Amino acid sequence: MKSLLFSSSLLSAAGGGLCWRKHNLKIHSLPGNRVLRCDSSNVTRNNLVTSLDGQESSFFLLCSRHKSRFQANATTGQPEAFGPKSRPNSFRDSLDAFYRFSRPHTVIGTVLSILSVSFLAVEKVSDISPLLFTGILEAVVAALMMNIYIVGLNQLSDVEIDKVNKPYLPLASGEYSVKTGIAIVTSFSIMSFWLGWIVGSWPLFWALSVSFMLGTAYSINLPLLRWKRFALVAAMCILAVRAIIVQIAFYLHIQTHVFGRPVMFTRPLIFATAFMSFFSVVIALFKDIPDIEGDKIFGIRSFSVTLGQERVFWTCVSLLQMAYAVAILVGATSPFIWSKVISVVGHVILATTLWTRAKTVDLSSKTEITSCYMFIWKLFYAEYLLLPFLK
């Protein structure tokens, strides 16, 4: 077998991949090609340095968990869509591809945020009833279907960019055709609106409609749209959905539609909206830090591109620390001892954990930046677990 030389390590792509090391790769022979099988838990794209005795060739990268396959040029090491053969050929493969297509970290965030905000409307123990859980289920299912529409449309609009930034996504890898992607986002948007309509909750239907409009304007490449090209507008879109619509609309869904109570903006709701505004801005800024390479190539002028990764990174950390400081002060003024203790101690722990983690991040490593981005999402989840305790 001809020699195959690798760089000492292969960095993972944005979106949360593990590093490929030499011991993770196995070489297999196929007629006219070489195949590398990756036994790590995630598929990644990276700067693979190869040589096949000076001959140009191609090799294939396969991941044992995701079953994602990329054809890469042996000279450049850049991944290319593998073509029709890379599309899922079993139920497990199909489920795995859909899992990645749905962007699970956003799915978890959507579910936790709706659950948390819904419990802000609970005023007495008797409110915790089958009626409440039915209302939550209606909201969660409709919102998840709209979430899949939004992240799916973004992938349809960013296929070429994702081949650089996130080649493990099904459209970028070739596992899904564009027609398949269109069919998924179309069907899920229709089902989301259908459920919102038959439920008969105007706050819910309003939330779905505004999310649909902003998600479409953010991604779709039409005149005056594709707002993700403009850093400030892109951040405002994410803030509007994650901070304002989720908090207010889903709270009102429970408050007015489920419980039949008048509209009332409580102290916890106002705090949740303000705090998540900070957090949504941080997510909007941070998500572009690992994607700077592809964004530069395709003219996406994110803050990371214009200001630099390091400045944006520490801006995000500072914003979250400010938000945690305010949360500690708000928690300390609660009239309930249990609320004070949980809010203050919880936010002190989160702030300390963030600062400790931030100081250890190597900003020259795409792997570490990506890992820190996913850590930010975990802090996002943790905040929604704390919010119901603020009274």
Short mmCIF file of C-alpha atoms in Angstrom, two decimals:
data_model
loop_
_atom_site.label_atom_id
_atom_site.label_comp_id
_atom_site.label_asym_id
_atom_site.label_seq_id
_atom_site.Cartn_x
_atom_site.Cartn_y
_atom_site.Cartn_z
CA MET A 1 0.00 0.00 0.00
CA LYS A 2 1.33 3.43 -0.87
CA SER A 3 2.33 5.70 1.95
CA LEU A 4 -0.16 8.05 3.45
CA LEU A 5 1.17 10.86 5.62
CA PHE A 6 -0.92 12.80 8.13
CA SER A 7 -0.45 15.95 10.07
CA SER A 8 0.00 15.44 13.80
CA SER A 9 -3.60 16.22 14.57
CA LEU A 10 -6.79 17.11 12.79
CA LEU A 11 -8.92 19.89 14.15
CA SER A 12 -12.63 19.39 14.42
CA ALA A 13 -15.17 21.46 12.55
CA ALA A 14 -17.63 23.92 14.03
CA GLY A 15 -20.67 22.43 15.64
CA GLY A 16 -19.06 20.27 18.24
CA GLY A 17 -16.80 17.62 16.75
CA LEU A 18 -14.07 15.71 18.52
CA CYS A 19 -10.52 15.81 17.23
CA TRP A 20 -9.38 13.07 14.93
CA ARG A 21 -6.03 11.70 15.97
CA LYS A 22 -3.82 9.25 14.18
CA HIS A 23 -5.09 6.38 16.28
CA ASN A 24 -8.69 7.19 15.34
CA LEU A 25 -8.10 6.55 11.66
CA LYS A 26 -7.93 3.22 9.88
CA ILE A 27 -6.87 2.85 6.26
CA HIS A 28 -8.87 0.59 3.98
CA SER A 29 -8.27 -0.24 0.34
CA LEU A 30 -10.83 0.17 -2.38
CA PRO A 31 -10.18 -0.08 -6.11
CA GLY A 32 -8.51 3.17 -7.13
CA ASN A 33 -9.03 4.89 -3.77
CA ARG A 34 -8.05 4.92 -0.14
CA VAL A 35 -10.61 4.99 2.64
CA LEU A 36 -10.08 6.46 6.08
CA ARG A 37 -12.49 5.28 8.73
CA CYS A 38 -12.89 7.52 11.74
CA ASP A 39 -13.84 5.80 14.98
CA SER A 40 -14.29 9.03 16.94
CA SER A 41 -17.77 10.11 17.96
CA ASN A 42 -18.17 12.98 15.53
CA VAL A 43 -17.35 13.65 11.92
CA THR A 44 -15.10 16.59 11.22
CA ARG A 45 -13.50 18.56 8.43
CA ASN A 46 -9.95 19.63 8.48
CA ASN A 47 -6.56 20.40 7.21
CA LEU A 48 -5.42 16.94 6.28
CA VAL A 49 -1.89 16.83 4.91
CA THR A 50 -1.57 13.87 2.59
CA SER A 51 0.70 12.38 -0.01
CA LEU A 52 0.24 9.25 -2.06
CA ASP A 53 3.81 8.85 -3.35
CA GLY A 54 3.40 12.17 -5.13
CA GLN A 55 0.31 11.07 -7.02
CA GLU A 56 -2.94 12.99 -6.95
CA SER A 57 -5.76 10.83 -5.76
CA SER A 58 -8.80 11.01 -3.56
CA PHE A 59 -9.71 9.43 -0.29
CA PHE A 60 -12.90 8.98 1.65
CA LEU A 61 -13.63 9.85 5.24
CA LEU A 62 -16.17 7.77 7.07
CA CYS A 63 -17.37 8.20 10.60
CA SER A 64 -18.46 5.07 12.41
CA ARG A 65 -21.05 6.87 14.52
CA HIS A 66 -22.62 9.34 12.10
CA LYS A 67 -22.05 7.24 8.96
CA SER A 68 -21.29 10.51 7.21
CA ARG A 69 -18.99 10.29 4.25
CA PHE A 70 -16.99 12.97 2.51
CA GLN A 71 -14.82 12.72 -0.56
CA ALA A 72 -11.73 14.83 -0.11
CA ASN A 73 -9.06 15.84 -2.56
CA ALA A 74 -5.76 14.27 -1.56
CA THR A 75 -3.83 17.38 -2.44
CA THR A 76 -5.98 20.01 -0.73
CA GLY A 77 -7.53 17.89 2.00
CA GLN A 78 -10.78 19.76 1.51
CA PRO A 79 -14.03 17.82 1.82
CA GLU A 80 -16.48 17.59 -1.02
CA ALA A 81 -20.01 16.26 -1.18
CA PHE A 82 -19.76 12.52 -1.60
CA GLY A 83 -22.71 12.29 -3.93
CA PRO A 84 -25.73 9.98 -3.97
CA LYS A 85 -23.97 7.08 -2.28
CA SER A 86 -23.52 9.16 0.86
CA ARG A 87 -27.24 9.44 1.43
CA PRO A 88 -28.76 7.40 4.27
CA ASN A 89 -29.48 3.80 3.36
CA SER A 90 -30.96 2.53 6.60
CA PHE A 91 -33.40 3.70 9.23
CA ARG A 92 -30.56 4.31 11.68
CA ASP A 93 -28.65 6.38 9.15
CA SER A 94 -31.78 8.35 8.33
CA LEU A 95 -32.49 9.03 11.99
CA ASP A 96 -28.91 10.15 12.57
CA ALA A 97 -28.99 12.47 9.54
CA PHE A 98 -32.26 14.04 10.70
CA TYR A 99 -30.82 14.44 14.20
CA ARG A 100 -27.96 16.51 12.79
CA PHE A 101 -30.27 18.38 10.42
CA SER A 102 -32.47 19.45 13.35
CA ARG A 103 -29.48 21.04 15.18
CA PRO A 104 -30.14 19.33 18.54
CA HIS A 105 -28.64 22.06 20.72
CA THR A 106 -31.35 24.45 19.46
CA VAL A 107 -34.03 21.79 20.02
CA ILE A 108 -32.98 21.36 23.66
CA GLY A 109 -32.92 25.13 24.12
CA THR A 110 -36.42 25.49 22.69
CA VAL A 111 -37.89 22.76 24.91
CA LEU A 112 -36.27 24.02 28.11
CA SER A 113 -37.19 27.65 27.43
CA ILE A 114 -40.87 26.86 26.87
CA LEU A 115 -41.02 24.63 29.95
CA SER A 116 -39.36 27.26 32.12
CA VAL A 117 -41.44 30.20 30.88
CA SER A 118 -44.63 28.18 31.20
CA PHE A 119 -43.97 27.58 34.89
CA LEU A 120 -43.56 31.33 35.43
CA ALA A 121 -47.34 31.53 34.94
CA VAL A 122 -48.00 29.06 37.76
CA GLU A 123 -49.42 30.90 40.79
CA LYS A 124 -50.63 28.06 42.99
CA VAL A 125 -50.16 24.33 43.37
CA SER A 126 -53.52 23.57 41.76
CA ASP A 127 -52.24 25.17 38.53
CA ILE A 128 -49.98 22.16 38.07
CA SER A 129 -52.53 19.97 36.36
CA PRO A 130 -53.13 17.99 33.15
CA LEU A 131 -54.46 21.21 31.62
CA LEU A 132 -51.08 22.90 32.13
CA PHE A 133 -49.11 20.01 30.67
CA THR A 134 -51.44 19.80 27.67
CA GLY A 135 -50.86 23.49 26.99
CA ILE A 136 -47.09 23.04 27.33
CA LEU A 137 -47.14 20.04 24.98
CA GLU A 138 -49.07 22.01 22.35
CA ALA A 139 -46.53 24.82 22.54
CA VAL A 140 -43.46 22.57 22.53
CA VAL A 141 -44.53 20.47 19.54
CA ALA A 142 -45.54 23.48 17.43
CA ALA A 143 -42.35 25.36 18.35
CA LEU A 144 -40.09 22.38 17.62
CA MET A 145 -41.57 21.99 14.16
CA MET A 146 -41.00 25.69 13.50
CA ASN A 147 -37.47 25.34 14.89
CA ILE A 148 -36.73 22.60 12.36
CA TYR A 149 -38.07 24.82 9.58
CA ILE A 150 -35.77 27.68 10.61
CA VAL A 151 -32.56 25.67 11.05
CA GLY A 152 -33.34 23.65 7.92
CA LEU A 153 -33.88 26.75 5.79
CA ASN A 154 -30.60 28.13 7.07
CA GLN A 155 -28.82 24.96 5.93
CA LEU A 156 -30.51 25.10 2.53
CA SER A 157 -29.28 28.66 2.10
CA ASP A 158 -25.77 27.89 3.36
CA VAL A 159 -24.86 24.62 1.63
CA GLU A 160 -21.63 25.97 0.15
CA ILE A 161 -20.64 27.77 3.36
CA ASP A 162 -21.36 24.64 5.41
CA LYS A 163 -19.04 22.61 3.19
CA VAL A 164 -16.30 24.74 4.74
CA ASN A 165 -17.66 25.40 8.25
CA LYS A 166 -19.89 22.40 9.02
CA PRO A 167 -19.38 19.61 6.47
CA TYR A 168 -20.95 17.03 8.78
CA LEU A 169 -24.44 18.51 8.21
CA PRO A 170 -26.57 16.34 5.89
CA LEU A 171 -27.00 18.86 3.07
CA ALA A 172 -23.33 19.84 3.04
CA SER A 173 -22.20 16.20 3.11
CA GLY A 174 -24.61 15.10 0.37
CA GLU A 175 -26.62 12.77 2.60
CA TYR A 176 -29.65 14.96 1.90
CA SER A 177 -30.40 16.36 -1.51
CA VAL A 178 -31.70 19.91 -1.81
CA LYS A 179 -35.11 18.47 -2.71
CA THR A 180 -35.14 16.44 0.50
CA GLY A 181 -34.23 19.53 2.51
CA ILE A 182 -36.99 21.56 0.87
CA ALA A 183 -39.53 18.80 1.51
CA ILE A 184 -38.59 18.65 5.21
CA VAL A 185 -38.72 22.40 5.89
CA THR A 186 -41.94 22.83 3.91
CA SER A 187 -43.75 20.00 5.68
CA PHE A 188 -42.61 21.04 9.15
CA SER A 189 -43.61 24.67 8.64
CA ILE A 190 -47.07 23.62 7.44
CA MET A 191 -47.52 21.22 10.37
CA SER A 192 -46.40 23.90 12.82
CA PHE A 193 -48.92 26.45 11.56
CA TRP A 194 -51.64 23.79 11.38
CA LEU A 195 -51.12 22.82 15.02
CA GLY A 196 -50.97 26.46 16.11
CA TRP A 197 -54.26 27.13 14.30
CA ILE A 198 -56.24 24.18 15.64
CA VAL A 199 -55.05 24.85 19.22
CA GLY A 200 -56.72 28.23 18.97
CA SER A 201 -54.14 30.11 21.04
CA TRP A 202 -53.41 33.51 19.53
CA PRO A 203 -50.18 34.04 21.51
CA LEU A 204 -48.93 30.69 20.22
CA PHE A 205 -49.92 31.41 16.62
CA TRP A 206 -48.35 34.88 16.87
CA ALA A 207 -45.10 33.36 18.14
CA LEU A 208 -44.99 30.88 15.26
CA SER A 209 -45.78 33.56 12.66
CA VAL A 210 -43.13 36.03 13.81
CA SER A 211 -40.55 33.26 14.19
CA PHE A 212 -41.34 32.10 10.65
CA MET A 213 -40.95 35.61 9.21
CA LEU A 214 -37.71 36.40 11.03
CA GLY A 215 -36.23 32.94 10.39
CA THR A 216 -37.00 33.28 6.68
CA ALA A 217 -35.65 36.82 6.41
CA TYR A 218 -32.50 35.77 8.28
CA SER A 219 -31.56 32.98 5.86
CA ILE A 220 -33.25 33.15 2.48
CA ASN A 221 -31.23 34.67 -0.35
CA LEU A 222 -33.68 37.16 -1.86
CA PRO A 223 -33.45 40.92 -2.46
CA LEU A 224 -33.52 42.88 0.82
CA LEU A 225 -33.42 39.62 2.79
CA ARG A 226 -30.69 37.21 3.98
CA TRP A 227 -30.22 39.43 7.02
CA LYS A 228 -27.50 37.16 8.39
CA ARG A 229 -25.11 39.06 6.08
CA PHE A 230 -25.43 42.06 8.38
CA ALA A 231 -24.06 41.42 11.85
CA LEU A 232 -26.29 43.79 13.81
CA VAL A 233 -29.51 42.78 12.02
CA ALA A 234 -28.65 39.09 12.42
CA ALA A 235 -28.14 39.56 16.15
CA MET A 236 -31.46 41.39 16.45
CA CYS A 237 -33.27 38.51 14.72
CA ILE A 238 -31.91 35.98 17.20
CA LEU A 239 -32.63 38.32 20.11
CA ALA A 240 -36.23 38.84 18.96
CA VAL A 241 -36.94 35.12 18.77
CA ARG A 242 -34.92 33.72 21.69
CA ALA A 243 -35.41 36.59 24.14
CA ILE A 244 -38.70 38.32 23.40
CA ILE A 245 -40.99 35.94 21.52
CA VAL A 246 -40.13 32.86 23.58
CA GLN A 247 -40.53 34.62 26.92
CA ILE A 248 -43.61 36.74 26.28
CA ALA A 249 -45.60 34.75 23.72
CA PHE A 250 -45.31 31.37 25.39
CA TYR A 251 -45.95 32.87 28.81
CA LEU A 252 -49.13 34.48 27.46
CA HIS A 253 -50.11 31.18 25.84
CA ILE A 254 -50.20 29.59 29.30
CA GLN A 255 -51.50 32.66 31.14
CA THR A 256 -54.39 33.58 28.81
CA HIS A 257 -55.17 30.48 26.73
CA VAL A 258 -54.57 27.71 29.27
CA PHE A 259 -55.43 29.43 32.56
CA GLY A 260 -57.83 32.01 31.10
CA ARG A 261 -56.30 34.83 33.14
CA PRO A 262 -55.80 38.46 32.08
CA VAL A 263 -52.52 39.61 30.59
CA MET A 264 -50.04 40.41 33.35
CA PHE A 265 -46.31 41.10 33.09
CA THR A 266 -44.84 39.82 36.33
CA ARG A 267 -41.45 40.55 37.87
CA PRO A 268 -40.01 37.12 36.94
CA LEU A 269 -41.22 37.50 33.34
CA ILE A 270 -39.65 40.95 32.96
CA PHE A 271 -36.38 39.67 34.41
CA ALA A 272 -36.42 36.57 32.18
CA THR A 273 -36.95 38.72 29.08
CA ALA A 274 -34.17 41.15 30.00
CA PHE A 275 -31.71 38.42 30.99
CA MET A 276 -32.33 36.34 27.90
CA SER A 277 -31.87 39.42 25.75
CA PHE A 278 -28.26 39.52 26.96
CA PHE A 279 -27.90 35.78 26.49
CA SER A 280 -29.36 35.85 22.98
CA VAL A 281 -26.93 38.58 21.93
CA VAL A 282 -24.08 36.45 23.28
CA ILE A 283 -25.26 33.40 21.30
CA ALA A 284 -25.69 35.53 18.16
CA LEU A 285 -22.12 36.84 18.49
CA PHE A 286 -20.46 33.64 19.67
CA LYS A 287 -21.92 31.35 17.02
CA ASP A 288 -19.91 33.11 14.30
CA ILE A 289 -16.53 32.83 16.05
CA PRO A 290 -15.85 29.23 14.89
CA ASP A 291 -17.29 29.98 11.42
CA ILE A 292 -14.97 32.83 10.54
CA GLU A 293 -13.19 30.90 7.77
CA GLY A 294 -16.28 30.18 5.67
CA ASP A 295 -17.86 33.55 6.45
CA LYS A 296 -14.82 35.36 5.06
CA ILE A 297 -14.89 33.31 1.88
CA PHE A 298 -18.58 33.91 1.21
CA GLY A 299 -18.79 37.54 2.28
CA ILE A 300 -20.72 37.14 5.53
CA ARG A 301 -19.59 40.19 7.51
CA SER A 302 -20.14 38.90 11.01
CA PHE A 303 -18.70 40.72 14.02
CA SER A 304 -16.02 38.01 14.23
CA VAL A 305 -14.94 38.84 10.69
CA THR A 306 -14.95 42.63 11.17
CA LEU A 307 -13.70 42.91 14.77
CA GLY A 308 -11.71 39.72 15.23
CA GLN A 309 -12.34 36.53 17.16
CA GLU A 310 -10.60 37.52 20.39
CA ARG A 311 -12.46 40.81 20.80
CA VAL A 312 -15.84 39.17 20.15
CA PHE A 313 -15.02 36.28 22.48
CA TRP A 314 -14.24 38.52 25.46
CA THR A 315 -17.18 40.78 24.68
CA CYS A 316 -19.45 37.75 24.98
CA VAL A 317 -17.87 36.70 28.26
CA SER A 318 -18.21 40.24 29.65
CA LEU A 319 -21.87 40.52 28.64
CA LEU A 320 -22.70 37.27 30.39
CA GLN A 321 -20.81 38.26 33.52
CA MET A 322 -22.78 41.52 33.62
CA ALA A 323 -26.02 39.59 33.22
CA TYR A 324 -25.07 37.22 36.04
CA ALA A 325 -24.23 40.17 38.30
CA VAL A 326 -27.68 41.65 37.69
CA ALA A 327 -29.30 38.25 38.29
CA ILE A 328 -27.52 37.95 41.63
CA LEU A 329 -28.79 41.40 42.68
CA VAL A 330 -32.35 40.61 41.56
CA GLY A 331 -32.26 37.27 43.38
CA ALA A 332 -30.99 38.94 46.56
CA THR A 333 -34.05 41.25 46.61
CA SER A 334 -36.56 38.39 46.47
CA PRO A 335 -38.94 38.31 49.47
CA PHE A 336 -38.61 34.53 49.66
CA ILE A 337 -35.56 33.02 51.37
CA TRP A 338 -35.57 29.89 49.20
CA SER A 339 -35.68 32.05 46.06
CA LYS A 340 -32.79 34.20 47.32
CA VAL A 341 -30.59 31.22 48.07
CA ILE A 342 -31.23 29.36 44.82
CA SER A 343 -30.95 32.45 42.59
CA VAL A 344 -27.85 33.92 44.21
CA VAL A 345 -25.91 30.70 44.69
CA GLY A 346 -26.93 29.36 41.28
CA HIS A 347 -25.79 32.47 39.40
CA VAL A 348 -22.55 32.75 41.38
CA ILE A 349 -21.73 29.18 40.35
CA LEU A 350 -22.57 29.86 36.69
CA ALA A 351 -20.54 33.09 36.60
CA THR A 352 -17.53 31.43 38.23
CA THR A 353 -17.72 28.43 35.92
CA LEU A 354 -17.89 30.67 32.85
CA TRP A 355 -14.90 32.77 33.90
CA THR A 356 -12.82 29.70 34.73
CA ARG A 357 -13.64 28.10 31.39
CA ALA A 358 -13.05 31.28 29.38
CA LYS A 359 -9.52 31.71 30.73
CA THR A 360 -8.51 28.25 29.50
CA VAL A 361 -9.74 28.60 25.90
CA ASP A 362 -7.08 28.66 23.20
CA LEU A 363 -8.51 31.11 20.67
CA SER A 364 -6.19 29.79 17.96
CA SER A 365 -7.90 26.39 18.17
CA LYS A 366 -11.15 25.97 16.30
CA THR A 367 -11.85 22.86 18.35
CA GLU A 368 -11.66 24.74 21.64
CA ILE A 369 -13.73 27.67 20.39
CA THR A 370 -16.42 25.28 19.17
CA SER A 371 -16.38 23.41 22.45
CA CYS A 372 -16.74 26.70 24.34
CA TYR A 373 -19.68 27.67 22.11
CA MET A 374 -21.47 24.48 23.07
CA PHE A 375 -20.59 25.24 26.71
CA ILE A 376 -22.38 28.61 26.30
CA TRP A 377 -25.47 26.67 25.22
CA LYS A 378 -25.21 24.57 28.41
CA LEU A 379 -25.18 27.78 30.45
CA PHE A 380 -28.26 28.80 28.46
CA TYR A 381 -29.99 25.56 29.49
CA ALA A 382 -28.93 26.04 33.12
CA GLU A 383 -30.42 29.53 33.21
CA TYR A 384 -33.81 28.22 32.21
CA LEU A 385 -33.61 25.72 35.06
CA LEU A 386 -33.03 28.61 37.49
CA LEU A 387 -35.65 31.04 36.16
CA PRO A 388 -38.73 29.35 37.71
CA PHE A 389 -37.17 29.78 41.17
CA LEU A 390 -37.03 33.57 40.82
CA LYS A 391 -40.05 35.01 42.63
#
